[in-house]
Each structure stands twice: as C-alpha cells, then as structure tokens.
C-alpha cells in the first residue's frame, strides 16, 4: 500500500529544497564575486616600497618595509603615528555570503534527505525503484558528502560548483522524471537492488563532486596560463591544489563504481540467469568504468599532462549523463525501469 500523505510530504520537501538551494547558489556566487574582486585588487595594488619609488627585491621587501616603517613604540602611546599596512596585511574579504550559502546548503541537504526518506516510507521500501528516486538518492549523497566535507575544510569556493548540478538533477527529476510512489515490479524486489543502486548512487555523487572540482581546475588553470586570474576565478585555490583534489575524489569514487558494476552482475545472475549480457545499461556502465580507468592511468603516466588527463575525467562524467538520460529514456533493454512514460 502507498501512503499518499507521506508521498505528498516528500514532494513538498523536494520543492522546498529546490528553492533553498537556488538561494544558496546565489549566495555562493556572490561569495565568489566578492572574494575574487578583493583578491584581484590586493594583487594589483602596488606595494608600499613601489609607491615610495624604492626598488626592493621580492625576498627583501618585508625587511625593507620594517626598516622604513616608523617605530610606534618609540613614539609613545599617545602618538598618532601608525605603520602603513602592506597589501598582504589587509584583512581578508568577508566570508558572510559564503557562510550564508553553506548554511542554506545544509538546510537544503536536510530537506532533500528528508524528502527521500519520506518517499521510501510512503511505499515501505528503499526509494530506489525508478529514475526519479535514483535522482533523489544521488542528490542526497552529493549534498551530504559536500556538507560533511565543508565541516572539515574550507570549501566555500566549491559550493556553487556543487549546488548547480544538484539543482539541475532535482529540477529534471521533478519536471520530467517524476513518477508516482508505487510498489516495485518483481524483478526489482531483491536485496541486490539496495546494494547495487546504493553504491552506484554514492559513486555517481562522488563523480559529480570530482567533475565539479575538475571544472574549477580547468577554468583556473586556463586563467593562470594566460596570466589573467581576475574576478571570481581569483577566489579559487591554485590550479595545482584543485587538480590534486580532483584526483583524490576520483581515487575514492572509482573502486565504488567497480563494486557497483560487480554487484550489478551478481543481481543480473539472480534475476535473469546470466552475469553479463551486453544490455545497453550494462554496456554503458562498462564504458564509464573504462573511461575513468583511462583517466587514472593517464594521471599516473608521465606522457600525459594533468590538464589532458582531467579532460578524460570530464568525459567520464559525460558518459554518466548519457547513461542516466539517453540510455534510460531512449534505449530499450532489461534495465528499462525508469518509470517515465515514453
């Protein structure tokens, strides 16, 4: 039986999450703009010695500033003499907008996770039976991972890159992939559904985060190569840091996807009597595995630049998008469980 009240509460929670996350996206965007503009101004502002016309080498600039600066202590407590602040001593720009975006993201995470749980309670099963529920689970994992990550590290700069794709997933789920809460068809009523799809959604959420950081890296790296790190790009970490984070996220996501493919084969043997049949969904899952394996190999190969390797990772996420949209909606196979009316 389906509990209509819980199903309706789930729908309301997801719509509310979309609104909250949209505001969070705006707050994160303002944070990038404000922080980037402040850093650009500091980088372009001449140093104290340059304004005085005193040529000083980069290594000795700090000592020269100290030598030429008036001695406040010698002047006495009543003196109005102050030491001019160097550009590097100026306070960092306000993090207010970024913090607001993060707090709204936490609220949005609570709403998405709550809506997903309510969807499952409404049908007394794991909410993993169709394309709509798969989207909710993926969005939940992506937001939970980012929110937990932001508690340990300053990741305000990453907020917009995460919230935008999550909003696209939730928007598409509500507008085009929505399916009324219902019971599972017999082929899906298996414990391997929970194991296989849960690991698949978690790995896709991590691949989404990896693609978000990879995009930030490519944009920042292009700006650094041209010597034009200005505006909101200046709010991002250095390109080398972003590339290292990209690699780290994929190192975690790839084994999970490998297990998802393997568990799917075990489920297929129980449901259809064979481990692998080159069904469109199986084929594209393998294609995704090959592309990400190629990325990790290229990243470890001296003949490839990190920039070229990162483009392979972006291609891998493109394959995930194809697998989830084109394959689910336009191709017919044993995995035709999207629930979307064609």
Short mmCIF file of C-alpha atoms in Angstrom, two decimals:
data_model
loop_
_atom_site.label_atom_id
_atom_site.label_comp_id
_atom_site.label_asym_id
_atom_site.label_seq_id
_atom_site.Cartn_x
_atom_site.Cartn_y
_atom_site.Cartn_z
CA UNK A 1 0.00 0.00 0.00
CA UNK A 2 1.08 3.58 -0.66
CA UNK A 3 0.75 6.29 1.96
CA UNK A 4 -0.41 9.31 -0.06
CA UNK A 5 0.20 11.77 2.80
CA UNK A 6 3.86 10.79 3.15
CA UNK A 7 4.31 10.85 -0.63
CA UNK A 8 2.88 14.37 -0.76
CA UNK A 9 5.11 15.47 2.14
CA UNK A 10 8.09 14.12 0.20
CA UNK A 11 7.13 16.16 -2.87
CA UNK A 12 6.78 19.33 -0.78
CA UNK A 13 10.18 18.76 0.86
CA UNK A 14 11.91 18.38 -2.52
CA UNK A 15 10.27 21.52 -3.95
CA UNK A 16 11.29 23.43 -0.80
CA UNK A 17 14.85 22.11 -1.19
CA UNK A 18 14.99 23.38 -4.77
CA UNK A 19 14.03 26.88 -3.61
CA UNK A 20 16.52 26.86 -0.73
CA UNK A 21 19.36 25.54 -2.90
CA UNK A 22 18.61 28.16 -5.57
CA UNK A 23 19.13 30.89 -2.96
CA UNK A 24 22.28 29.09 -1.75
CA UNK A 25 23.60 29.11 -5.31
CA UNK A 26 23.12 32.89 -5.48
CA UNK A 27 24.88 33.35 -2.13
CA UNK A 28 27.84 31.20 -3.23
CA UNK A 29 28.04 33.15 -6.49
CA UNK A 30 28.15 36.45 -4.62
CA UNK A 31 30.84 34.99 -2.35
CA UNK A 32 33.00 34.09 -5.35
CA UNK A 33 32.50 37.52 -6.89
CA UNK A 34 33.25 39.45 -3.69
CA UNK A 35 36.22 37.31 -2.66
CA UNK A 36 37.66 37.25 -6.17
CA UNK A 37 37.35 41.00 -6.60
CA UNK A 38 39.05 41.65 -3.25
CA UNK A 39 41.93 39.32 -4.07
CA UNK A 40 42.32 40.85 -7.52
CA UNK A 41 42.54 44.35 -6.03
CA UNK A 42 45.13 43.23 -3.49
CA UNK A 43 47.21 41.53 -6.17
CA UNK A 44 47.16 44.56 -8.45
CA UNK A 45 47.74 47.18 -5.74
CA UNK A 46 51.38 48.37 -5.62
CA UNK A 47 53.41 47.63 -2.51
CA UNK A 48 54.47 50.30 -0.04
CA UNK A 49 58.02 50.50 -1.42
CA UNK A 50 56.76 50.69 -5.01
CA UNK A 51 54.63 53.68 -4.04
CA UNK A 52 57.70 55.30 -2.44
CA UNK A 53 59.81 54.58 -5.50
CA UNK A 54 62.24 52.37 -3.58
CA UNK A 55 63.39 49.34 -5.64
CA UNK A 56 63.38 46.30 -3.38
CA UNK A 57 63.79 42.65 -4.30
CA UNK A 58 60.88 40.34 -3.60
CA UNK A 59 62.79 38.41 -0.94
CA UNK A 60 63.78 41.55 0.97
CA UNK A 61 60.56 43.55 0.64
CA UNK A 62 59.26 42.57 4.07
CA UNK A 63 62.54 43.55 5.80
CA UNK A 64 62.65 46.82 3.88
CA UNK A 65 59.13 47.68 4.96
CA UNK A 66 60.10 47.05 8.57
CA UNK A 67 63.24 49.17 8.28
CA UNK A 68 61.49 52.18 6.72
CA UNK A 69 58.36 51.99 8.88
CA UNK A 70 58.07 54.46 11.76
CA UNK A 71 58.54 52.98 15.24
CA UNK A 72 55.22 53.28 17.01
CA UNK A 73 56.56 52.07 20.32
CA UNK A 74 59.30 54.70 20.28
CA UNK A 75 56.79 57.43 19.58
CA UNK A 76 54.88 56.62 22.73
CA UNK A 77 51.35 55.55 23.45
CA UNK A 78 49.92 58.97 22.79
CA UNK A 79 51.40 59.32 19.35
CA UNK A 80 49.13 59.30 16.31
CA UNK A 81 51.84 57.74 14.15
CA UNK A 82 50.78 54.45 12.60
CA UNK A 83 52.51 51.91 10.44
CA UNK A 84 51.05 51.81 6.93
CA UNK A 85 49.64 48.37 6.24
CA UNK A 86 51.03 46.41 3.35
CA UNK A 87 48.58 44.78 0.92
CA UNK A 88 49.29 41.34 2.39
CA UNK A 89 48.39 42.59 5.88
CA UNK A 90 44.94 43.78 4.93
CA UNK A 91 42.07 41.70 6.30
CA UNK A 92 40.59 39.00 4.12
CA UNK A 93 37.25 39.79 2.46
CA UNK A 94 34.11 38.94 4.37
CA UNK A 95 33.02 35.32 4.20
CA UNK A 96 29.45 36.28 5.07
CA UNK A 97 27.90 35.37 1.72
CA UNK A 98 29.74 32.08 1.56
CA UNK A 99 28.68 31.14 5.08
CA UNK A 100 25.06 32.01 4.23
CA UNK A 101 25.30 29.80 1.15
CA UNK A 102 26.73 26.95 3.22
CA UNK A 103 24.04 27.24 5.88
CA UNK A 104 21.35 27.20 3.21
CA UNK A 105 23.03 24.19 1.63
CA UNK A 106 22.84 22.36 4.97
CA UNK A 107 19.15 23.21 5.14
CA UNK A 108 18.68 22.05 1.55
CA UNK A 109 20.53 18.83 2.38
CA UNK A 110 18.16 18.18 5.29
CA UNK A 111 15.15 18.76 3.02
CA UNK A 112 16.42 16.52 0.20
CA UNK A 113 17.37 13.70 2.56
CA UNK A 114 14.06 14.12 4.40
CA UNK A 115 12.12 14.07 1.14
CA UNK A 116 13.96 10.93 0.03
CA UNK A 117 13.26 9.16 3.34
CA UNK A 118 9.59 10.16 3.23
CA UNK A 119 9.36 8.78 -0.30
CA UNK A 120 10.65 5.44 0.95
CA UNK A 121 8.33 5.42 3.96
CA UNK A 122 5.36 6.16 1.73
CA UNK A 123 5.87 2.84 -0.08
CA UNK A 124 7.58 0.87 2.74
CA UNK A 125 10.71 0.13 0.70
CA UNK A 126 14.05 1.63 -0.26
CA UNK A 127 13.41 4.62 -2.58
CA UNK A 128 15.48 3.15 -5.41
CA UNK A 129 12.89 1.75 -7.79
CA UNK A 130 12.81 4.28 -10.64
CA UNK A 131 14.62 7.16 -12.27
CA UNK A 132 13.05 9.81 -10.04
CA UNK A 133 14.05 8.05 -6.83
CA UNK A 134 17.54 7.37 -8.19
CA UNK A 135 17.92 11.12 -8.80
CA UNK A 136 16.83 11.92 -5.23
CA UNK A 137 19.32 9.42 -3.81
CA UNK A 138 22.17 10.79 -5.94
CA UNK A 139 21.39 14.40 -4.97
CA UNK A 140 21.19 13.38 -1.29
CA UNK A 141 24.61 11.73 -1.38
CA UNK A 142 26.21 14.66 -3.23
CA UNK A 143 24.87 17.18 -0.72
CA UNK A 144 25.71 15.06 2.33
CA UNK A 145 29.28 14.48 1.15
CA UNK A 146 29.81 18.18 0.38
CA UNK A 147 28.22 19.30 3.67
CA UNK A 148 30.35 16.86 5.69
CA UNK A 149 33.46 17.87 3.72
CA UNK A 150 32.82 21.55 4.41
CA UNK A 151 32.87 20.85 8.17
CA UNK A 152 36.50 19.70 7.94
CA UNK A 153 37.85 22.02 5.24
CA UNK A 154 37.05 25.49 3.93
CA UNK A 155 35.11 24.60 0.78
CA UNK A 156 33.02 27.74 0.32
CA UNK A 157 34.60 28.24 -3.11
CA UNK A 158 33.24 24.85 -4.21
CA UNK A 159 29.63 25.49 -3.16
CA UNK A 160 28.36 26.92 -6.45
CA UNK A 161 30.04 24.13 -8.45
CA UNK A 162 28.17 21.52 -6.39
CA UNK A 163 24.80 23.20 -5.93
CA UNK A 164 24.31 23.98 -9.64
CA UNK A 165 24.42 20.34 -10.89
CA UNK A 166 22.36 19.19 -7.88
CA UNK A 167 19.73 21.78 -8.77
CA UNK A 168 19.72 20.54 -12.36
CA UNK A 169 19.23 16.95 -11.17
CA UNK A 170 16.39 17.86 -8.81
CA UNK A 171 14.74 20.14 -11.38
CA UNK A 172 14.85 17.44 -14.06
CA UNK A 173 13.59 14.88 -11.56
CA UNK A 174 10.55 16.97 -10.66
CA UNK A 175 9.75 18.27 -14.14
CA UNK A 176 10.50 15.31 -16.42
CA UNK A 177 11.34 12.18 -14.44
CA UNK A 178 8.69 12.29 -11.75
CA UNK A 179 6.92 9.01 -11.02
CA UNK A 180 4.07 8.48 -8.60
CA UNK A 181 5.01 6.50 -5.49
CA UNK A 182 4.24 2.83 -6.13
CA UNK A 183 5.40 -0.68 -5.34
CA UNK A 184 8.31 -2.43 -7.06
CA UNK A 185 7.96 -4.76 -10.01
CA UNK A 186 9.03 -8.36 -9.18
CA UNK A 187 12.44 -8.17 -10.92
CA UNK A 188 13.44 -5.28 -8.64
CA UNK A 189 12.27 -6.87 -5.40
CA UNK A 190 15.72 -8.08 -4.39
CA UNK A 191 18.30 -7.22 -1.73
CA UNK A 192 20.82 -6.61 -4.51
CA UNK A 193 18.71 -3.66 -5.63
CA UNK A 194 19.58 -1.89 -2.38
CA UNK A 195 23.25 -2.90 -2.51
CA UNK A 196 23.85 -2.24 -6.21
CA UNK A 197 21.89 1.00 -6.60
CA UNK A 198 23.05 2.49 -3.28
CA UNK A 199 26.72 2.03 -4.21
CA UNK A 200 26.02 3.27 -7.75
CA UNK A 201 24.36 6.46 -6.50
CA UNK A 202 27.15 7.09 -3.98
CA UNK A 203 29.84 6.68 -6.63
CA UNK A 204 27.95 8.92 -9.07
CA UNK A 205 27.64 11.56 -6.35
CA UNK A 206 31.41 11.42 -5.86
CA UNK A 207 31.99 11.56 -9.62
CA UNK A 208 29.75 14.65 -9.65
CA UNK A 209 31.94 16.29 -6.98
CA UNK A 210 35.03 15.25 -8.92
CA UNK A 211 33.64 16.79 -12.11
CA UNK A 212 32.81 19.98 -10.19
CA UNK A 213 36.38 20.35 -8.89
CA UNK A 214 37.78 19.34 -12.29
CA UNK A 215 35.78 22.13 -13.94
CA UNK A 216 37.10 24.62 -11.39
CA UNK A 217 40.63 23.38 -12.07
CA UNK A 218 40.36 23.74 -15.84
CA UNK A 219 38.99 27.28 -15.55
CA UNK A 220 41.60 28.37 -13.02
CA UNK A 221 44.44 26.70 -14.94
CA UNK A 222 43.43 28.45 -18.17
CA UNK A 223 43.42 31.80 -16.38
CA UNK A 224 46.81 31.14 -14.79
CA UNK A 225 48.33 30.17 -18.14
CA UNK A 226 47.14 33.46 -19.63
CA UNK A 227 48.16 35.43 -16.53
CA UNK A 228 44.59 36.68 -16.18
CA UNK A 229 43.46 35.38 -12.78
CA UNK A 230 40.88 38.07 -12.12
CA UNK A 231 37.34 38.35 -10.86
CA UNK A 232 35.68 35.31 -9.34
CA UNK A 233 38.44 32.99 -10.60
CA UNK A 234 40.77 34.62 -8.09
CA UNK A 235 38.57 33.22 -5.31
CA UNK A 236 39.51 29.65 -6.30
CA UNK A 237 42.58 27.85 -4.91
CA UNK A 238 45.67 27.46 -7.07
CA UNK A 239 45.28 25.14 -10.06
CA UNK A 240 47.70 22.57 -8.66
CA UNK A 241 45.60 22.30 -5.49
CA UNK A 242 42.38 21.87 -7.45
CA UNK A 243 43.92 19.16 -9.63
CA UNK A 244 45.14 17.28 -6.56
CA UNK A 245 41.64 17.37 -5.04
CA UNK A 246 40.15 16.18 -8.36
CA UNK A 247 42.45 13.17 -8.38
CA UNK A 248 41.74 12.36 -4.73
CA UNK A 249 37.97 12.34 -5.23
CA UNK A 250 38.25 10.01 -8.23
CA UNK A 251 40.56 7.66 -6.34
CA UNK A 252 37.70 7.12 -3.88
CA UNK A 253 34.88 7.02 -6.45
CA UNK A 254 36.44 4.56 -8.92
CA UNK A 255 36.58 1.49 -6.61
CA UNK A 256 32.98 2.16 -5.59
CA UNK A 257 31.89 2.18 -9.23
CA UNK A 258 33.83 -1.03 -9.79
CA UNK A 259 31.91 -2.66 -6.94
CA UNK A 260 28.63 -1.27 -8.35
CA UNK A 261 29.31 -2.96 -11.70
CA UNK A 262 30.24 -6.22 -10.00
CA UNK A 263 27.18 -6.21 -7.72
CA UNK A 264 25.00 -5.45 -10.73
CA UNK A 265 26.37 -8.58 -12.43
CA UNK A 266 25.51 -10.67 -9.36
CA UNK A 267 21.99 -9.21 -9.33
CA UNK A 268 21.63 -9.94 -13.07
CA UNK A 269 22.54 -13.59 -12.50
CA UNK A 270 19.83 -13.90 -9.85
CA UNK A 271 17.20 -12.03 -11.89
CA UNK A 272 17.92 -13.28 -15.44
CA UNK A 273 20.22 -16.27 -15.04
CA UNK A 274 23.35 -14.66 -16.51
CA UNK A 275 26.03 -12.32 -15.16
CA UNK A 276 26.50 -10.21 -18.28
CA UNK A 277 24.51 -9.84 -21.47
CA UNK A 278 25.72 -6.56 -23.04
CA UNK A 279 22.40 -4.91 -22.30
CA UNK A 280 22.62 -1.14 -23.11
CA UNK A 281 22.79 -0.29 -19.41
CA UNK A 282 25.47 -2.87 -18.75
CA UNK A 283 27.45 -1.73 -21.77
CA UNK A 284 27.42 1.92 -20.76
CA UNK A 285 28.30 1.06 -17.16
CA UNK A 286 31.37 -0.71 -18.53
CA UNK A 287 32.16 2.24 -20.81
CA UNK A 288 32.10 4.54 -17.77
CA UNK A 289 34.46 2.18 -15.93
CA UNK A 290 36.88 2.12 -18.88
CA UNK A 291 36.91 5.93 -19.26
CA UNK A 292 37.61 6.55 -15.57
CA UNK A 293 40.26 3.80 -15.58
CA UNK A 294 41.82 5.63 -18.53
CA UNK A 295 41.78 8.88 -16.52
CA UNK A 296 43.56 7.31 -13.54
CA UNK A 297 46.09 5.69 -15.88
CA UNK A 298 46.66 8.95 -17.78
CA UNK A 299 47.06 10.83 -14.50
CA UNK A 300 49.84 8.42 -13.48
CA UNK A 301 51.56 8.46 -16.90
CA UNK A 302 54.36 10.95 -17.47
CA UNK A 303 53.43 11.35 -21.14
CA UNK A 304 50.13 13.00 -20.24
CA UNK A 305 49.71 16.47 -18.77
CA UNK A 306 47.35 16.79 -15.82
CA UNK A 307 45.17 19.06 -17.92
CA UNK A 308 44.68 16.44 -20.66
CA UNK A 309 44.02 13.75 -18.06
CA UNK A 310 41.40 15.94 -16.39
CA UNK A 311 39.55 16.24 -19.68
CA UNK A 312 39.27 12.44 -19.69
CA UNK A 313 37.63 12.65 -16.24
CA UNK A 314 35.16 15.21 -17.62
CA UNK A 315 34.43 12.81 -20.49
CA UNK A 316 33.73 10.11 -17.90
CA UNK A 317 31.09 12.24 -16.25
CA UNK A 318 29.63 12.95 -19.69
CA UNK A 319 29.25 9.18 -20.12
CA UNK A 320 27.39 9.04 -16.78
CA UNK A 321 24.97 11.70 -18.03
CA UNK A 322 24.41 9.72 -21.24
CA UNK A 323 23.92 6.52 -19.26
CA UNK A 324 21.36 8.12 -16.98
CA UNK A 325 19.40 10.08 -19.59
CA UNK A 326 19.76 8.72 -23.13
CA UNK A 327 20.10 5.05 -22.14
CA UNK A 328 17.31 5.18 -19.55
CA UNK A 329 14.84 7.08 -21.69
CA UNK A 330 15.59 6.16 -25.30
CA UNK A 331 17.08 2.67 -25.29
CA UNK A 332 15.15 -0.50 -24.59
CA UNK A 333 16.65 -3.30 -22.55
CA UNK A 334 16.28 -5.40 -19.44
CA UNK A 335 17.11 -2.31 -17.35
CA UNK A 336 14.13 -0.27 -18.58
CA UNK A 337 12.99 0.68 -15.09
CA UNK A 338 12.96 4.47 -15.38
CA UNK A 339 9.24 4.66 -14.66
CA UNK A 340 8.97 7.64 -17.04
CA UNK A 341 6.14 7.40 -19.56
CA UNK A 342 7.55 7.49 -23.10
#
